[in-house]
Short mmCIF file of C-alpha atoms in Angstrom, two decimals:
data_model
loop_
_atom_site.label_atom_id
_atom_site.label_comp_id
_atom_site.label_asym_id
_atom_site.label_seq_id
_atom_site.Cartn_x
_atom_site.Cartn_y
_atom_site.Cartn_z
CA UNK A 1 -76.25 348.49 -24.96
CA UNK A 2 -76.97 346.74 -21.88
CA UNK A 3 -73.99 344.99 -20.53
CA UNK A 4 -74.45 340.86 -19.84
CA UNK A 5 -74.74 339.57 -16.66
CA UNK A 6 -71.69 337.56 -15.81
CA UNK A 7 -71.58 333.87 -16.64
CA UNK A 8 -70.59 331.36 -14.55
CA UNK A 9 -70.18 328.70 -17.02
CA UNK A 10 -71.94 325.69 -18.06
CA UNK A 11 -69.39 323.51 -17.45
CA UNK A 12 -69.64 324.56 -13.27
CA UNK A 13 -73.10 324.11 -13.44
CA UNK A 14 -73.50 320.75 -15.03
CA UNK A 15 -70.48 319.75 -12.01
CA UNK A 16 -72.49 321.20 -9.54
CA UNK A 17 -75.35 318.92 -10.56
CA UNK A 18 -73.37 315.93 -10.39
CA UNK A 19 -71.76 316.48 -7.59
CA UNK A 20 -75.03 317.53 -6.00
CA UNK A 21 -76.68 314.20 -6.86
CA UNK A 22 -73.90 311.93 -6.16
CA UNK A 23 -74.39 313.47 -2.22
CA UNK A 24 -78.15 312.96 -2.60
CA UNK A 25 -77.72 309.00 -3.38
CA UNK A 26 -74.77 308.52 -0.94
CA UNK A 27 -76.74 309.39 1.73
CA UNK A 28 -79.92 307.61 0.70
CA UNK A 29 -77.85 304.66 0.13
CA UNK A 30 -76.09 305.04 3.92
CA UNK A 31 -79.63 305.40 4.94
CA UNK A 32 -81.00 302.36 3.38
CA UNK A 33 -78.47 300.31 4.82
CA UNK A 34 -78.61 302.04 7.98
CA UNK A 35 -82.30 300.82 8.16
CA UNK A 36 -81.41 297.28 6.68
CA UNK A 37 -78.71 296.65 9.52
CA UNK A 38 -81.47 297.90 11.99
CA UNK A 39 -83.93 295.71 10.40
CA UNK A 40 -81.92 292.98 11.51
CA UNK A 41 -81.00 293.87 14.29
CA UNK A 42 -84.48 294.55 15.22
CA UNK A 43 -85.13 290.87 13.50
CA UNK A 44 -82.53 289.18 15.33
CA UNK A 45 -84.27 290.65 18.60
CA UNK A 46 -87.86 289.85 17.79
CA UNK A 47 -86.05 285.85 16.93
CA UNK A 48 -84.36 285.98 20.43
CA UNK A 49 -87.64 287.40 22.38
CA UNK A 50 -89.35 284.34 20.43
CA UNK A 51 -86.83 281.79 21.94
CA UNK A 52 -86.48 282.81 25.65
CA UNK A 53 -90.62 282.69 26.31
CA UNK A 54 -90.09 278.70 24.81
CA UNK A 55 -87.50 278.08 26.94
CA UNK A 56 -89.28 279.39 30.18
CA UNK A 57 -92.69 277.52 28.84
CA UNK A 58 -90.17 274.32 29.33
CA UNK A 59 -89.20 275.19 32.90
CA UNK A 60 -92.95 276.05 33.78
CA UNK A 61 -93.73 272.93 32.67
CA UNK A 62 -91.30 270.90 34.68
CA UNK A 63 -92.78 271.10 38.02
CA UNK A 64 -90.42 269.64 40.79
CA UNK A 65 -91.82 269.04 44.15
CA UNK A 66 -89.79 268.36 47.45
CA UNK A 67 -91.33 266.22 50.72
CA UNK A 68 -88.79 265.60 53.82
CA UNK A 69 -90.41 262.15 55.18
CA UNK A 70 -89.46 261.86 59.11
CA UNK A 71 -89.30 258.77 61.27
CA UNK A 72 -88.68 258.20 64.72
CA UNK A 73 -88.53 254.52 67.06
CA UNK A 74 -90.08 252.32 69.03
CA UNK A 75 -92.95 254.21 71.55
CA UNK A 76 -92.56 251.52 74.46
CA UNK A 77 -94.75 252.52 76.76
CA UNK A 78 -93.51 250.76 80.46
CA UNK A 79 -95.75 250.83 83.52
CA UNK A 80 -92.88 253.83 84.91
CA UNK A 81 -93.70 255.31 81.58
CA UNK A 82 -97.30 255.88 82.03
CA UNK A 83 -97.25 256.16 85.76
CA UNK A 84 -94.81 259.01 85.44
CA UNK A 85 -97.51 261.08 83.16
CA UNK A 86 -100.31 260.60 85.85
CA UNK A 87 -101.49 263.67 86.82
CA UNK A 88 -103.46 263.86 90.33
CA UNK A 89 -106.90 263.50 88.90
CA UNK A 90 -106.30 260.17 86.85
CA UNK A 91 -105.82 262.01 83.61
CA UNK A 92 -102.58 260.73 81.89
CA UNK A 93 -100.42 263.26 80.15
CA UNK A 94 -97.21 262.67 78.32
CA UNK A 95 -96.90 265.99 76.46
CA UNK A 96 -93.65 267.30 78.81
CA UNK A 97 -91.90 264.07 77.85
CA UNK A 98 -91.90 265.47 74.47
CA UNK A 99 -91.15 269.34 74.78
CA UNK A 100 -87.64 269.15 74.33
CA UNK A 101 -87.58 267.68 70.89
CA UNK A 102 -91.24 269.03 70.33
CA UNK A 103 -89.95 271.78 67.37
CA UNK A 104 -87.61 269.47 65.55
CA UNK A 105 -90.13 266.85 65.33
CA UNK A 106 -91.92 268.97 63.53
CA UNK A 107 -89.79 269.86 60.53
CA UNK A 108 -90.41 267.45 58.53
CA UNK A 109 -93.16 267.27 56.32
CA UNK A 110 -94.50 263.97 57.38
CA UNK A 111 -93.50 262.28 60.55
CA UNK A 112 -93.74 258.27 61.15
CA UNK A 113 -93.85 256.93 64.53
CA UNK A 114 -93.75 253.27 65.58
CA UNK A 115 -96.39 253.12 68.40
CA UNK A 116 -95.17 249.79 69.62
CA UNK A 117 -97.80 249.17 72.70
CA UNK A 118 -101.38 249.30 71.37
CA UNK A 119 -103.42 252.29 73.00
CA UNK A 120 -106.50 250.34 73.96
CA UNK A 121 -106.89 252.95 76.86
CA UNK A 122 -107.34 252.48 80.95
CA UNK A 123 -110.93 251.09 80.63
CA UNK A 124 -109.07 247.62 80.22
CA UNK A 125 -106.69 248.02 82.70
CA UNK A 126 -102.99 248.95 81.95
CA UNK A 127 -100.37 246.67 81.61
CA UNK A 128 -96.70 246.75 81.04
CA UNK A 129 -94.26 244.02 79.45
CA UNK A 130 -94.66 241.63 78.68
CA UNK A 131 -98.34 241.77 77.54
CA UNK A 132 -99.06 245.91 77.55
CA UNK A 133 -101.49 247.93 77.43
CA UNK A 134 -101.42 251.91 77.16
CA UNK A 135 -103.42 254.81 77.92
CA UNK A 136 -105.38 256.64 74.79
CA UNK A 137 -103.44 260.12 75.57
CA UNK A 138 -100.08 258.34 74.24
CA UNK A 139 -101.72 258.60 71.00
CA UNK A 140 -102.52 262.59 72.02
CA UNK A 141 -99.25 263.55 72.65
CA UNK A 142 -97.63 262.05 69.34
CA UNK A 143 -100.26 264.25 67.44
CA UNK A 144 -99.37 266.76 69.54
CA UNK A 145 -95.39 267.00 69.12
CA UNK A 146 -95.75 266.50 65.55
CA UNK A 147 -96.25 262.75 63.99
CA UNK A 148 -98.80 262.51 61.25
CA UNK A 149 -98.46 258.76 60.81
CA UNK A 150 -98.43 255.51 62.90
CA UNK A 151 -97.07 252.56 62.84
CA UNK A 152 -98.68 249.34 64.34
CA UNK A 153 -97.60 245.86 63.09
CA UNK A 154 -95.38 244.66 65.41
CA UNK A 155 -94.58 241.79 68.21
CA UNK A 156 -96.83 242.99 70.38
CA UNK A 157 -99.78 243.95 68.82
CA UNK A 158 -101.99 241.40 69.83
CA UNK A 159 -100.41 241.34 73.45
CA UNK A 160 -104.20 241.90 74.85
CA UNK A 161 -106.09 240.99 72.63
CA UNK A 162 -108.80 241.93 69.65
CA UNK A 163 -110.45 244.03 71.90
CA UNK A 164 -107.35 246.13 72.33
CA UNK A 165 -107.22 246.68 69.00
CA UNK A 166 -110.42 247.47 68.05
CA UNK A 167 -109.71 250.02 70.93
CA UNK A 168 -106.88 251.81 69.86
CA UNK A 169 -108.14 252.14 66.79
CA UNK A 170 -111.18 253.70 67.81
CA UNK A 171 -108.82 256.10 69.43
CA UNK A 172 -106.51 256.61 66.55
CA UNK A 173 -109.55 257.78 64.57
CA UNK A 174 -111.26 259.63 66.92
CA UNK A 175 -107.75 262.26 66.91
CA UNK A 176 -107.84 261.64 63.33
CA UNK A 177 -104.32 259.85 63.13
CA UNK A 178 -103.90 258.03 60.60
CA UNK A 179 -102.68 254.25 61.13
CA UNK A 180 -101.23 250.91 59.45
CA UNK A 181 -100.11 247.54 60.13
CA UNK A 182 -103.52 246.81 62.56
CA UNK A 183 -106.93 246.98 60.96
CA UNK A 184 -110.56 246.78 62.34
CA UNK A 185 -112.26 244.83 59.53
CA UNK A 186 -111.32 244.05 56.31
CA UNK A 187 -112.35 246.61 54.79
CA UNK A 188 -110.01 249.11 56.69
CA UNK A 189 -107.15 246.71 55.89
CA UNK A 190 -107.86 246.41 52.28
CA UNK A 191 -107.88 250.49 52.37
CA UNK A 192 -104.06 251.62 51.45
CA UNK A 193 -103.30 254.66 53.36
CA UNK A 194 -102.27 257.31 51.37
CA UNK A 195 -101.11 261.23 52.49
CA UNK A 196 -100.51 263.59 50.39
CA UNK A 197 -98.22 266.56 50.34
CA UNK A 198 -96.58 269.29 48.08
CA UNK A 199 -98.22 267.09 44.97
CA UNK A 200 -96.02 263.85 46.05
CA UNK A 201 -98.63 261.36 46.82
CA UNK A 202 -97.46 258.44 49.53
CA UNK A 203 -98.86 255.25 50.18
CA UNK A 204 -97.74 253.52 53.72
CA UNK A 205 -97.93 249.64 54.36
CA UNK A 206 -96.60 248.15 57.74
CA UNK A 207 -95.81 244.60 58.83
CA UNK A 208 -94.30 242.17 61.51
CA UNK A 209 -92.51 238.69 61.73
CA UNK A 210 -94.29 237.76 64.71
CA UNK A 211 -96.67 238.24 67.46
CA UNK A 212 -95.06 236.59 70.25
CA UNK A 213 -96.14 233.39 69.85
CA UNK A 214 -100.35 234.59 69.88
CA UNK A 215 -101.90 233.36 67.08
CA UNK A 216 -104.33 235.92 65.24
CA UNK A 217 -107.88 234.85 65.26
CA UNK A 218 -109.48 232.44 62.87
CA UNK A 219 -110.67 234.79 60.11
CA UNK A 220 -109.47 237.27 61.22
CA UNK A 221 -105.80 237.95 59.33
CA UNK A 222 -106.56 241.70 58.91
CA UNK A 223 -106.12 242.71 62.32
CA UNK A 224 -102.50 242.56 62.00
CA UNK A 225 -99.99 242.47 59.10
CA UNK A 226 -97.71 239.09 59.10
CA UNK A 227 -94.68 239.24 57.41
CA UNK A 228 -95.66 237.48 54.31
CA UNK A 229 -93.52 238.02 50.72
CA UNK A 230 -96.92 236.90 48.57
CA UNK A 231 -99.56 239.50 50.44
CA UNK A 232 -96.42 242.17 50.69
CA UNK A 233 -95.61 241.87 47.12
CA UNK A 234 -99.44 242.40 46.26
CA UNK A 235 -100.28 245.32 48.39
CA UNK A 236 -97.39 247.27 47.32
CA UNK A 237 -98.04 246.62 43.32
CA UNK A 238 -101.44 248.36 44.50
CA UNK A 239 -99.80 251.27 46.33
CA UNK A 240 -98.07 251.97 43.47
CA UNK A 241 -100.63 252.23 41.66
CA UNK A 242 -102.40 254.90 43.81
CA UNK A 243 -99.06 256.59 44.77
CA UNK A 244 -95.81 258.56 43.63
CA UNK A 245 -93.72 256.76 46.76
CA UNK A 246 -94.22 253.85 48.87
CA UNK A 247 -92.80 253.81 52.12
CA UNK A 248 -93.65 250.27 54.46
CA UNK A 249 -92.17 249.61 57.69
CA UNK A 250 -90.96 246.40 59.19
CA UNK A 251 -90.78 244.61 62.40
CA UNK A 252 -87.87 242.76 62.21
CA UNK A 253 -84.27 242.02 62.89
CA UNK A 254 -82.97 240.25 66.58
CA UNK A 255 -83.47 242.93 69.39
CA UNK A 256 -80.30 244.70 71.17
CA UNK A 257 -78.31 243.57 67.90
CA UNK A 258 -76.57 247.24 67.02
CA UNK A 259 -76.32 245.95 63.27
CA UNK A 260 -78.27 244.40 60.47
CA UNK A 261 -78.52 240.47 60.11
CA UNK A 262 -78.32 238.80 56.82
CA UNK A 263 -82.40 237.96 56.90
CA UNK A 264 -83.11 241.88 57.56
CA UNK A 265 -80.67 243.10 53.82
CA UNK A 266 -82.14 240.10 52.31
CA UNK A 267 -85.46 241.07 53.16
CA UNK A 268 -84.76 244.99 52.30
CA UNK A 269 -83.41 243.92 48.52
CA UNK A 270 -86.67 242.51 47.92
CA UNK A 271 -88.64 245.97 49.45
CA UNK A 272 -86.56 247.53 47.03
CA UNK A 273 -87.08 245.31 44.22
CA UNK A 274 -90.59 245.85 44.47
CA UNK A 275 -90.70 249.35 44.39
CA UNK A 276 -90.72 250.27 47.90
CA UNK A 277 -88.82 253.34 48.24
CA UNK A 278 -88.40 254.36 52.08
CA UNK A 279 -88.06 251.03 54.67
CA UNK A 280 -88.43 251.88 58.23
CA UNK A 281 -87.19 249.30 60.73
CA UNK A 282 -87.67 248.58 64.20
CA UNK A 283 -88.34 246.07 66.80
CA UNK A 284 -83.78 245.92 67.77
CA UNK A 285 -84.57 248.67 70.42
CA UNK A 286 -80.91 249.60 69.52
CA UNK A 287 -79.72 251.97 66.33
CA UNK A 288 -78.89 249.97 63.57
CA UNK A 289 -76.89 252.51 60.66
CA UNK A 290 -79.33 252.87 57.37
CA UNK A 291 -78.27 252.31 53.56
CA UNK A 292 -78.78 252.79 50.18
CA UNK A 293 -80.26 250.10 47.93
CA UNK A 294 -80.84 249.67 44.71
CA UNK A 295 -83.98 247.92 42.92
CA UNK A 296 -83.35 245.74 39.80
CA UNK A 297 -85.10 248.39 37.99
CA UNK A 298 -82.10 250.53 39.14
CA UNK A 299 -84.06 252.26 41.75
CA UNK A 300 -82.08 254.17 44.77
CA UNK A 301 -84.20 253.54 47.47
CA UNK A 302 -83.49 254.04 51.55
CA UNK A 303 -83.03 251.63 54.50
CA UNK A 304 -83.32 252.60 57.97
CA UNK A 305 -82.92 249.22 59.64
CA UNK A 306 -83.21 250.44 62.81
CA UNK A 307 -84.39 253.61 64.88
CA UNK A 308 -84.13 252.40 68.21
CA UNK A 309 -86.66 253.09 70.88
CA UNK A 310 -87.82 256.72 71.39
CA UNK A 311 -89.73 256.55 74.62
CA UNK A 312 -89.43 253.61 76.71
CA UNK A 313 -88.21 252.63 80.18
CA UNK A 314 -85.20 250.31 79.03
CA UNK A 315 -82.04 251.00 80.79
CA UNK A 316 -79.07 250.00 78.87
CA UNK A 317 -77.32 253.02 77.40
CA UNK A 318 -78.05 251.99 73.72
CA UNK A 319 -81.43 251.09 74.37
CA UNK A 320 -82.04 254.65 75.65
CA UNK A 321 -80.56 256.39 72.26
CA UNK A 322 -82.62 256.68 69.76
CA UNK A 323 -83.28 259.58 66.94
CA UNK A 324 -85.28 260.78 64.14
CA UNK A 325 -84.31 260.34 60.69
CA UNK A 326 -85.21 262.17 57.49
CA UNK A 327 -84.75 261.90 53.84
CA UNK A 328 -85.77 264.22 51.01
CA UNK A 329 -88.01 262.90 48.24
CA UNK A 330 -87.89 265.30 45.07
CA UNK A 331 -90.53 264.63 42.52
CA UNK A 332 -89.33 265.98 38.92
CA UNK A 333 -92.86 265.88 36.83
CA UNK A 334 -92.89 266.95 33.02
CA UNK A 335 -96.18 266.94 31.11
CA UNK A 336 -96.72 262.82 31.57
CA UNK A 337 -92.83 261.95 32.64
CA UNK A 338 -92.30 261.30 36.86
CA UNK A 339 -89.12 260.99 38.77
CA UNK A 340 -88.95 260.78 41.94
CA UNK A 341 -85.08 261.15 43.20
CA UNK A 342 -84.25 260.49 47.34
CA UNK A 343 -82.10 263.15 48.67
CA UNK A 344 -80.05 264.60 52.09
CA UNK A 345 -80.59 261.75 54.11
CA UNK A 346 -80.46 262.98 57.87
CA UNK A 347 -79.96 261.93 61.04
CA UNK A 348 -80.95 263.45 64.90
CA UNK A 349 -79.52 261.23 67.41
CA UNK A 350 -82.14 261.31 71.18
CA UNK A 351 -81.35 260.31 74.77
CA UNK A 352 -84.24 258.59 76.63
CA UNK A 353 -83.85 260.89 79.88
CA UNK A 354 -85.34 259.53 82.99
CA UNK A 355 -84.12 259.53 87.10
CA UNK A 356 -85.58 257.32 89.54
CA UNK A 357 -88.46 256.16 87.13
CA UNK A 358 -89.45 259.90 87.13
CA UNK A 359 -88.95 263.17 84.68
CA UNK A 360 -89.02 261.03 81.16
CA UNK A 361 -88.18 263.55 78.59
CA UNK A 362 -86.39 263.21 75.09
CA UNK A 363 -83.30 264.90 74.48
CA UNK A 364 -81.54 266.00 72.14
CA UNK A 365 -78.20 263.67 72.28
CA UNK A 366 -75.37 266.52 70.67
CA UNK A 367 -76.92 268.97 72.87
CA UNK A 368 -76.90 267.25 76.35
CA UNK A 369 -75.40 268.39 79.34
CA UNK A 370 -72.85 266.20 81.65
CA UNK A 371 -75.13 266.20 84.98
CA UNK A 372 -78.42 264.33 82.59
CA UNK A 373 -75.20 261.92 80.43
CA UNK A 374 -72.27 261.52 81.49
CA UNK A 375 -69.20 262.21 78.38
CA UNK A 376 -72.54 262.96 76.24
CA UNK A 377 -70.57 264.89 73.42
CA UNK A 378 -68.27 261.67 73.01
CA UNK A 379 -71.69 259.04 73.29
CA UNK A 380 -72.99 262.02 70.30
CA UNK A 381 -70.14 261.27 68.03
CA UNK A 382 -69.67 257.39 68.47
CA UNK A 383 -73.29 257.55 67.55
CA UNK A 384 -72.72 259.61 64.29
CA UNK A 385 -69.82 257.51 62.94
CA UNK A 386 -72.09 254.43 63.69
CA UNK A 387 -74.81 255.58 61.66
CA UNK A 388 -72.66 256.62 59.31
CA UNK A 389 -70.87 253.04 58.43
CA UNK A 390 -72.98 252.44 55.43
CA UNK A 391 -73.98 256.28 54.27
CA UNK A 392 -70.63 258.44 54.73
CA UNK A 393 -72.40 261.77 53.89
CA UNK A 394 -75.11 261.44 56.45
CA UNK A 395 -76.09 264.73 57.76
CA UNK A 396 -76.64 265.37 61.20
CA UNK A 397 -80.02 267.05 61.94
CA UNK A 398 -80.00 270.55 64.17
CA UNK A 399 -81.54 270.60 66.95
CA UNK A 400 -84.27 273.21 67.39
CA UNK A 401 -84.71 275.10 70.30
#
């Protein structure tokens, strides 16, 4: 008899199944839910991948632009003026009157002069006040330090004449600068001026309340803009039209008079009524402070109401400070929507330099030294809080050297 091989028992096998299968299905189960909570986790992160490109679409599609529009005074050009940038052989330069201020002028993205003296050049004879005349290389030397606009409706534009006119224009396009407020024909006057940077499109207009008594030829209204609330209105409903921003200067206000009279805010409530964004005054010859306004549309739009002269041979203390003064225009553009949102205004005050009728330069005003103006540093900050009485937060521009 063979002897059995011992048994273990049924009983321990049967448990060791069980227990063997309950193991199995725990851990498939802890698997299963291992790969469910990963599932949405991986879910969750496929949603939030989905959500962030959206969101950056959105941004992409809002597309803000920024423009910093510049403007500087009156370019009075006096007999000692011109006579001081005669060089031996007849050839006028003015280029060194503008090499101190030369790099800040050209921050900005588009700089506005008023040329005050039409350019009809020396072939005509110069002249000085009160009916002038100025050589062609004025308009040189403004290209030259930086302006990309000018400004020509004013008192004296018809001081000489049609001929002058037709002139300096000639000149302004020749040196491809482009102009406003004086026209050759009516077709150049019905032409809005537009210019066109960083996708902000700007359309310029330009007008005067006088011209000295001289009465513009019979038929021939476009060669200079009149102050006229009718014609105004209409050109600027067609700027805007063509145009993100309108910016129009005016010739206005009562000369030497350091602040605004009633006729000039009058007159800028209706600018801003219309639409017009940026005013630029002159014709004071003295700084007059600049202001907010706002439309009845609820428009912000900007004031300067004066700039003073730039370059001229006056000789009263205010009548040689002057400056250049910025603002910011921000264009926010989504799919069809527009804003357009005026920023930082800025101010850099200048000192009309000249000794003997000799060495005219443009200076910087907060930089000056005590041998070219006397107590300069305390003239800088008069200045400042005067151009500050209506915009507090006005930033004073750096000078760069």
């Amino acid at each position: 008899m063979f002897n059995r091989v011992p048994n273990f028992g049924e009983k321990n096998v049967k448990k060791f199944i069980i227990i063997s299968i309950t193991c199995i299905f725990a851990i498939l189960t802890a698997c299963s839910k291992n790969n469910q909570e990963n599932n949405v986790k991986e879910n969750k992160s496929k949603t939030e991948q989905v959500k962030r490109p959206n969101e950056t679409v959105e941004k992409k599609d809002e597309v803000v632009s920024k423009v910093t529009v510049g403007a500087v005074g009156d370019i009075l050009i006096h007999n000692e003026v011109y006579e001081d940038a005669m060089l031996p052989n007849g050839v006028y330069n003015f280029n060194k009157m503008f090499d101190e201020v030369r790099k800040t002028m050209e921050q900005p993205d588009i700089l506005v002069a008023n040329q005050e003296t039409m350019i009809g050049g020396k072939q005509f004879g110069l002249s000085t006040y009160p009916a002038f005349n100025s050589p062609y290389e004025v308009g040189d030397a403004l290209k030259g330090a930086g302006v990309d606009f000018v400004t020509l409706a004013n008192n004296h534009s018809l001081d000489r004449g049609e001929k002058i006119i037709q002139s300096a224009l000639s000149h302004w396009n020749a040196i491809h600068m482009p102009y406003t407020g004086a026209f050759k024909s009516k077709a150049d006057h019905d032409q809005i001026r537009v210019l066109a940077k960083n996708n902000i499109r700007f359309s310029f207009l330009a007008y005067t309340f006088g011209t000295n008594g001289i009465p513009v030829p019979k038929g021939k209204d476009y060669l200079v803009n009149l102050i006229d609330l009718t014609k105004i209105n209409r050109d600027i409903e067609r700027a805007k039209k063509i145009s993100d921003v309108v910016v129009v200067a005016m010739h206005w206000g009562t000369e030497y008079e350091r602040m605004p009279n009633n006729t000039q805010k009058e007159m800028a409530k209706k600018l801003a009524d219309m639409g017009v964004q940026i005013i630029i005054g002159n014709h004071p010859h003295v700084l007059q402070p600049p202001a907010w306004i706002t439309g009845k549309t609820g428009n912000k739009s900007i004031v300067f109401y004066s700039l003073g002269n730039y370059l001229s041979a006056q000789d009263e203390i205010y009548e040689l400070i002057g400056g250049l003064a910025t603002v910011d225009v921000v264009k926010t553009q989504k799919n069809k929507d527009v804003k357009i949102e005026l920023t930082n205004p800025s101010f850099f005050p200048t000192y009309n330099y000249y000794r003997d009728n000799r060495n005219f330069k443009i200076m910087s005003l907060e930089n000056i030294n005590e041998v070219n103006l006397k107590n300069g540093k305390l003239r800088y900050e008069e200045i400042m809080k005067h151009m500050r009485t209506y915009i507090k937060d006005l930033h004073s521009i750096p000078e760069v050297q």
